[in-house]
Amino acid sequence: MTSQTAPIKLAQPITVKDDFTHTVDGVDIVLPSLSYLKPGLVRRIRRLGDVDAMYTLLELSLSPEALATIDEMDPDAYHELLEAWRAHSGLSLGES
């Protein structure tokens, strides 16, 4: 007699649909979730390296005022902003 087993399910990555919002010097920085990018954004960055892709996302997503605010941020605060964006999106840097 054979018993039926449940089909194997692969773990799905976390998908966060909500935009990331952060205020810097009174200016709202609103960025798309990195785990739920629109196809047009993915198409524009698909052949870019990581750094170019990130800056292209910033330039395509932010208002001129928000982009100017980020340009003037303290580097440590800027890296904290990027880390918060990544964490909000449910992305992990992985383990080495």
CSV table of N, CA, C and O in Angstrom, one decimal, residues 16-24 27-38 41 45 53-71 73 77-91:
chain,number,residue,atom,x,y,z
A,16,VAL,N,8.3,42.1,-0.6
A,16,VAL,CA,7.7,43.2,0.0
A,16,VAL,C,7.2,44.2,-1.0
A,16,VAL,O,8.0,44.7,-1.8
A,17,LYS,N,5.9,44.5,-1.1
A,17,LYS,CA,5.4,45.3,-2.1
A,17,LYS,C,5.4,46.8,-1.8
A,17,LYS,O,5.4,47.6,-2.6
A,18,ASP,N,5.4,47.1,-0.5
A,18,ASP,CA,5.4,48.5,0.0
A,18,ASP,C,6.7,49.2,-0.3
A,18,ASP,O,7.8,48.7,-0.2
A,19,ASP,N,6.5,50.5,-0.8
A,19,ASP,CA,7.7,51.3,-1.0
A,19,ASP,C,8.4,51.6,0.3
A,19,ASP,O,7.8,51.6,1.4
A,20,PHE,N,9.7,51.9,0.3
A,20,PHE,CA,10.5,52.3,1.4
A,20,PHE,C,10.4,53.8,1.5
A,20,PHE,O,10.6,54.5,0.5
A,21,THR,N,10.0,54.3,2.7
A,21,THR,CA,9.9,55.8,2.9
A,21,THR,C,10.8,56.1,4.1
A,21,THR,O,10.7,55.5,5.1
A,22,HIS,N,11.6,57.2,3.9
A,22,HIS,CA,12.5,57.7,4.9
A,22,HIS,C,12.6,59.2,4.8
A,22,HIS,O,12.6,59.7,3.6
A,23,THR,N,12.6,59.9,5.8
A,23,THR,CA,12.8,61.3,5.8
A,23,THR,C,14.2,61.8,6.1
A,23,THR,O,14.7,61.3,7.1
A,24,VAL,N,14.8,62.6,5.2
A,24,VAL,CA,16.1,63.1,5.4
A,24,VAL,C,16.0,64.6,5.3
A,24,VAL,O,15.6,65.2,4.3
A,27,VAL,N,12.9,66.0,3.9
A,27,VAL,CA,12.6,65.6,2.6
A,27,VAL,C,12.2,64.1,2.6
A,27,VAL,O,13.0,63.3,3.1
A,28,ASP,N,11.1,63.8,2.0
A,28,ASP,CA,10.7,62.3,2.0
A,28,ASP,C,11.4,61.6,0.8
A,28,ASP,O,11.4,62.1,-0.3
A,29,ILE,N,12.1,60.6,1.2
A,29,ILE,CA,12.8,59.7,0.3
A,29,ILE,C,11.9,58.5,0.1
A,29,ILE,O,11.7,57.7,1.0
A,30,VAL,N,11.4,58.3,-1.1
A,30,VAL,CA,10.5,57.2,-1.4
A,30,VAL,C,11.1,56.3,-2.5
A,30,VAL,O,11.3,56.8,-3.6
A,31,LEU,N,11.4,55.1,-2.1
A,31,LEU,CA,12.1,54.2,-3.1
A,31,LEU,C,11.2,52.9,-3.2
A,31,LEU,O,10.6,52.4,-2.2
A,32,PRO,N,11.2,52.3,-4.4
A,32,PRO,CA,10.5,51.0,-4.5
A,32,PRO,C,11.2,49.9,-3.7
A,32,PRO,O,12.4,49.9,-3.5
A,33,SER,N,10.4,48.9,-3.3
A,33,SER,CA,11.0,47.7,-2.7
A,33,SER,C,11.9,47.0,-3.6
A,33,SER,O,11.5,46.9,-4.8
A,34,LEU,N,13.1,46.7,-3.2
A,34,LEU,CA,14.0,46.0,-4.0
A,34,LEU,C,13.6,44.6,-4.4
A,34,LEU,O,14.1,44.0,-5.4
A,35,SER,N,12.6,44.0,-3.6
A,35,SER,CA,12.1,42.7,-3.9
A,35,SER,C,10.8,42.7,-4.8
A,35,SER,O,10.2,41.7,-5.1
A,36,TYR,N,10.4,43.9,-5.2
A,36,TYR,CA,9.2,44.0,-6.0
A,36,TYR,C,9.3,45.2,-7.0
A,36,TYR,O,8.5,46.1,-7.0
A,37,LEU,N,10.3,45.1,-7.8
A,37,LEU,CA,10.6,46.2,-8.8
A,37,LEU,C,9.7,46.0,-10.0
A,37,LEU,O,9.5,44.8,-10.5
A,38,LYS,N,9.2,47.1,-10.6
A,38,LYS,CA,8.4,47.0,-11.8
A,38,LYS,C,9.3,46.5,-12.9
A,38,LYS,O,10.5,46.8,-13.0
A,41,LEU,N,11.7,48.9,-14.6
A,41,LEU,CA,13.0,49.2,-13.8
A,41,LEU,C,14.0,48.1,-14.0
A,41,LEU,O,15.2,48.3,-14.2
A,45,ILE,N,17.9,48.2,-15.7
A,45,ILE,CA,19.1,47.9,-15.0
A,45,ILE,C,19.7,46.5,-15.2
A,45,ILE,O,20.7,46.1,-14.6
A,53,ALA,N,23.5,49.8,-11.1
A,53,ALA,CA,22.1,49.5,-11.0
A,53,ALA,C,21.5,50.3,-9.8
A,53,ALA,O,20.4,50.8,-10.0
A,54,MET,N,22.2,50.3,-8.7
A,54,MET,CA,21.6,51.0,-7.6
A,54,MET,C,21.5,52.5,-7.8
A,54,MET,O,20.4,53.1,-7.6
A,55,TYR,N,22.5,53.1,-8.4
A,55,TYR,CA,22.4,54.6,-8.7
A,55,TYR,C,21.4,54.8,-9.8
A,55,TYR,O,20.7,55.9,-9.8
A,56,THR,N,21.2,53.9,-10.8
A,56,THR,CA,20.2,54.1,-11.8
A,56,THR,C,18.8,54.0,-11.1
A,56,THR,O,17.9,54.8,-11.5
A,57,LEU,N,18.6,53.1,-10.2
A,57,LEU,CA,17.3,53.0,-9.5
A,57,LEU,C,17.0,54.3,-8.7
A,57,LEU,O,15.9,54.8,-8.8
A,58,LEU,N,18.0,54.8,-8.1
A,58,LEU,CA,17.9,56.1,-7.3
A,58,LEU,C,17.5,57.2,-8.3
A,58,LEU,O,16.5,58.0,-8.1
A,59,GLU,N,18.2,57.3,-9.4
A,59,GLU,CA,17.9,58.4,-10.4
A,59,GLU,C,16.5,58.3,-11.0
A,59,GLU,O,15.9,59.3,-11.3
A,60,LEU,N,16.1,57.1,-11.3
A,60,LEU,CA,14.8,56.9,-11.9
A,60,LEU,C,13.6,57.0,-10.9
A,60,LEU,O,12.5,57.2,-11.3
A,61,SER,N,13.9,56.7,-9.6
A,61,SER,CA,12.8,56.7,-8.7
A,61,SER,C,12.6,57.9,-7.8
A,61,SER,O,11.5,58.2,-7.4
A,62,LEU,N,13.6,58.7,-7.6
A,62,LEU,CA,13.5,59.9,-6.7
A,62,LEU,C,13.2,61.2,-7.5
A,62,LEU,O,13.6,61.4,-8.6
A,63,SER,N,12.5,62.0,-6.7
A,63,SER,CA,12.3,63.4,-7.2
A,63,SER,C,13.6,64.1,-7.3
A,63,SER,O,14.5,63.8,-6.6
A,64,PRO,N,13.7,65.2,-8.1
A,64,PRO,CA,14.9,66.0,-8.1
A,64,PRO,C,15.3,66.5,-6.7
A,64,PRO,O,16.5,66.5,-6.3
A,65,GLU,N,14.3,66.9,-5.9
A,65,GLU,CA,14.6,67.4,-4.5
A,65,GLU,C,15.2,66.2,-3.7
A,65,GLU,O,16.2,66.4,-2.9
A,66,ALA,N,14.6,65.1,-3.7
A,66,ALA,CA,15.0,63.9,-2.9
A,66,ALA,C,16.4,63.5,-3.4
A,66,ALA,O,17.3,63.2,-2.6
A,67,LEU,N,16.7,63.5,-4.7
A,67,LEU,CA,18.0,63.1,-5.2
A,67,LEU,C,19.1,64.1,-4.7
A,67,LEU,O,20.2,63.7,-4.3
A,68,ALA,N,18.8,65.4,-4.8
A,68,ALA,CA,19.7,66.4,-4.3
A,68,ALA,C,20.0,66.2,-2.8
A,68,ALA,O,21.1,66.4,-2.4
A,69,THR,N,19.0,65.9,-2.1
A,69,THR,CA,19.1,65.7,-0.6
A,69,THR,C,20.1,64.5,-0.4
A,69,THR,O,21.0,64.5,0.5
A,70,ILE,N,19.9,63.4,-1.1
A,70,ILE,CA,20.7,62.2,-0.9
A,70,ILE,C,22.2,62.6,-1.3
A,70,ILE,O,23.1,62.1,-0.7
A,71,ASP,N,22.3,63.4,-2.4
A,71,ASP,CA,23.7,63.7,-2.9
A,71,ASP,C,24.5,64.4,-1.8
A,71,ASP,O,25.7,64.4,-1.7
A,73,MET,N,24.1,64.0,1.6
A,73,MET,CA,24.1,63.3,2.9
A,73,MET,C,25.5,62.9,3.4
A,73,MET,O,26.4,62.8,2.6
A,77,ALA,N,25.5,58.2,7.1
A,77,ALA,CA,24.0,58.2,7.1
A,77,ALA,C,23.5,57.7,5.8
A,77,ALA,O,22.4,57.0,5.8
A,78,TYR,N,24.2,57.9,4.7
A,78,TYR,CA,23.8,57.4,3.4
A,78,TYR,C,23.8,55.9,3.4
A,78,TYR,O,22.9,55.2,2.9
A,79,HIS,N,24.9,55.3,3.9
A,79,HIS,CA,25.0,53.9,4.0
A,79,HIS,C,24.0,53.3,4.9
A,79,HIS,O,23.4,52.2,4.6
A,80,GLU,N,23.6,53.9,6.0
A,80,GLU,CA,22.5,53.5,6.8
A,80,GLU,C,21.2,53.5,6.1
A,80,GLU,O,20.4,52.6,6.3
A,81,LEU,N,21.0,54.5,5.3
A,81,LEU,CA,19.8,54.6,4.5
A,81,LEU,C,19.7,53.4,3.5
A,81,LEU,O,18.6,52.8,3.4
A,82,LEU,N,20.8,53.2,2.8
A,82,LEU,CA,20.8,52.0,1.9
A,82,LEU,C,20.6,50.7,2.6
A,82,LEU,O,19.8,49.8,2.1
A,83,GLU,N,21.1,50.5,3.8
A,83,GLU,CA,20.9,49.3,4.6
A,83,GLU,C,19.5,49.2,5.0
A,83,GLU,O,18.9,48.1,5.0
A,84,ALA,N,18.9,50.3,5.4
A,84,ALA,CA,17.5,50.3,5.8
A,84,ALA,C,16.6,49.9,4.6
A,84,ALA,O,15.6,49.2,4.8
A,85,TRP,N,16.9,50.5,3.5
A,85,TRP,CA,16.1,50.1,2.2
A,85,TRP,C,16.2,48.7,1.9
A,85,TRP,O,15.2,48.0,1.6
A,86,ARG,N,17.4,48.1,2.0
A,86,ARG,CA,17.6,46.7,1.8
A,86,ARG,C,16.9,45.8,2.8
A,86,ARG,O,16.1,44.9,2.4
A,87,ALA,N,17.0,46.2,4.1
A,87,ALA,CA,16.3,45.5,5.1
A,87,ALA,C,14.7,45.5,4.9
A,87,ALA,O,14.0,44.5,5.1
A,88,HIS,N,14.2,46.7,4.6
A,88,HIS,CA,12.8,46.9,4.4
A,88,HIS,C,12.3,46.0,3.2
A,88,HIS,O,11.2,45.4,3.3
A,89,SER,N,13.2,45.8,2.2
A,89,SER,CA,12.8,45.0,1.1
A,89,SER,C,12.9,43.5,1.3
A,89,SER,O,12.5,42.7,0.5
A,90,GLY,N,13.3,43.1,2.5
A,90,GLY,CA,13.4,41.7,2.9
A,90,GLY,C,14.6,41.0,2.2
A,90,GLY,O,14.6,39.8,2.1
A,91,LEU,N,15.6,41.8,1.8
A,91,LEU,CA,16.8,41.2,1.2
A,91,LEU,C,17.9,40.9,2.2
A,91,LEU,O,18.1,41.7,3.1
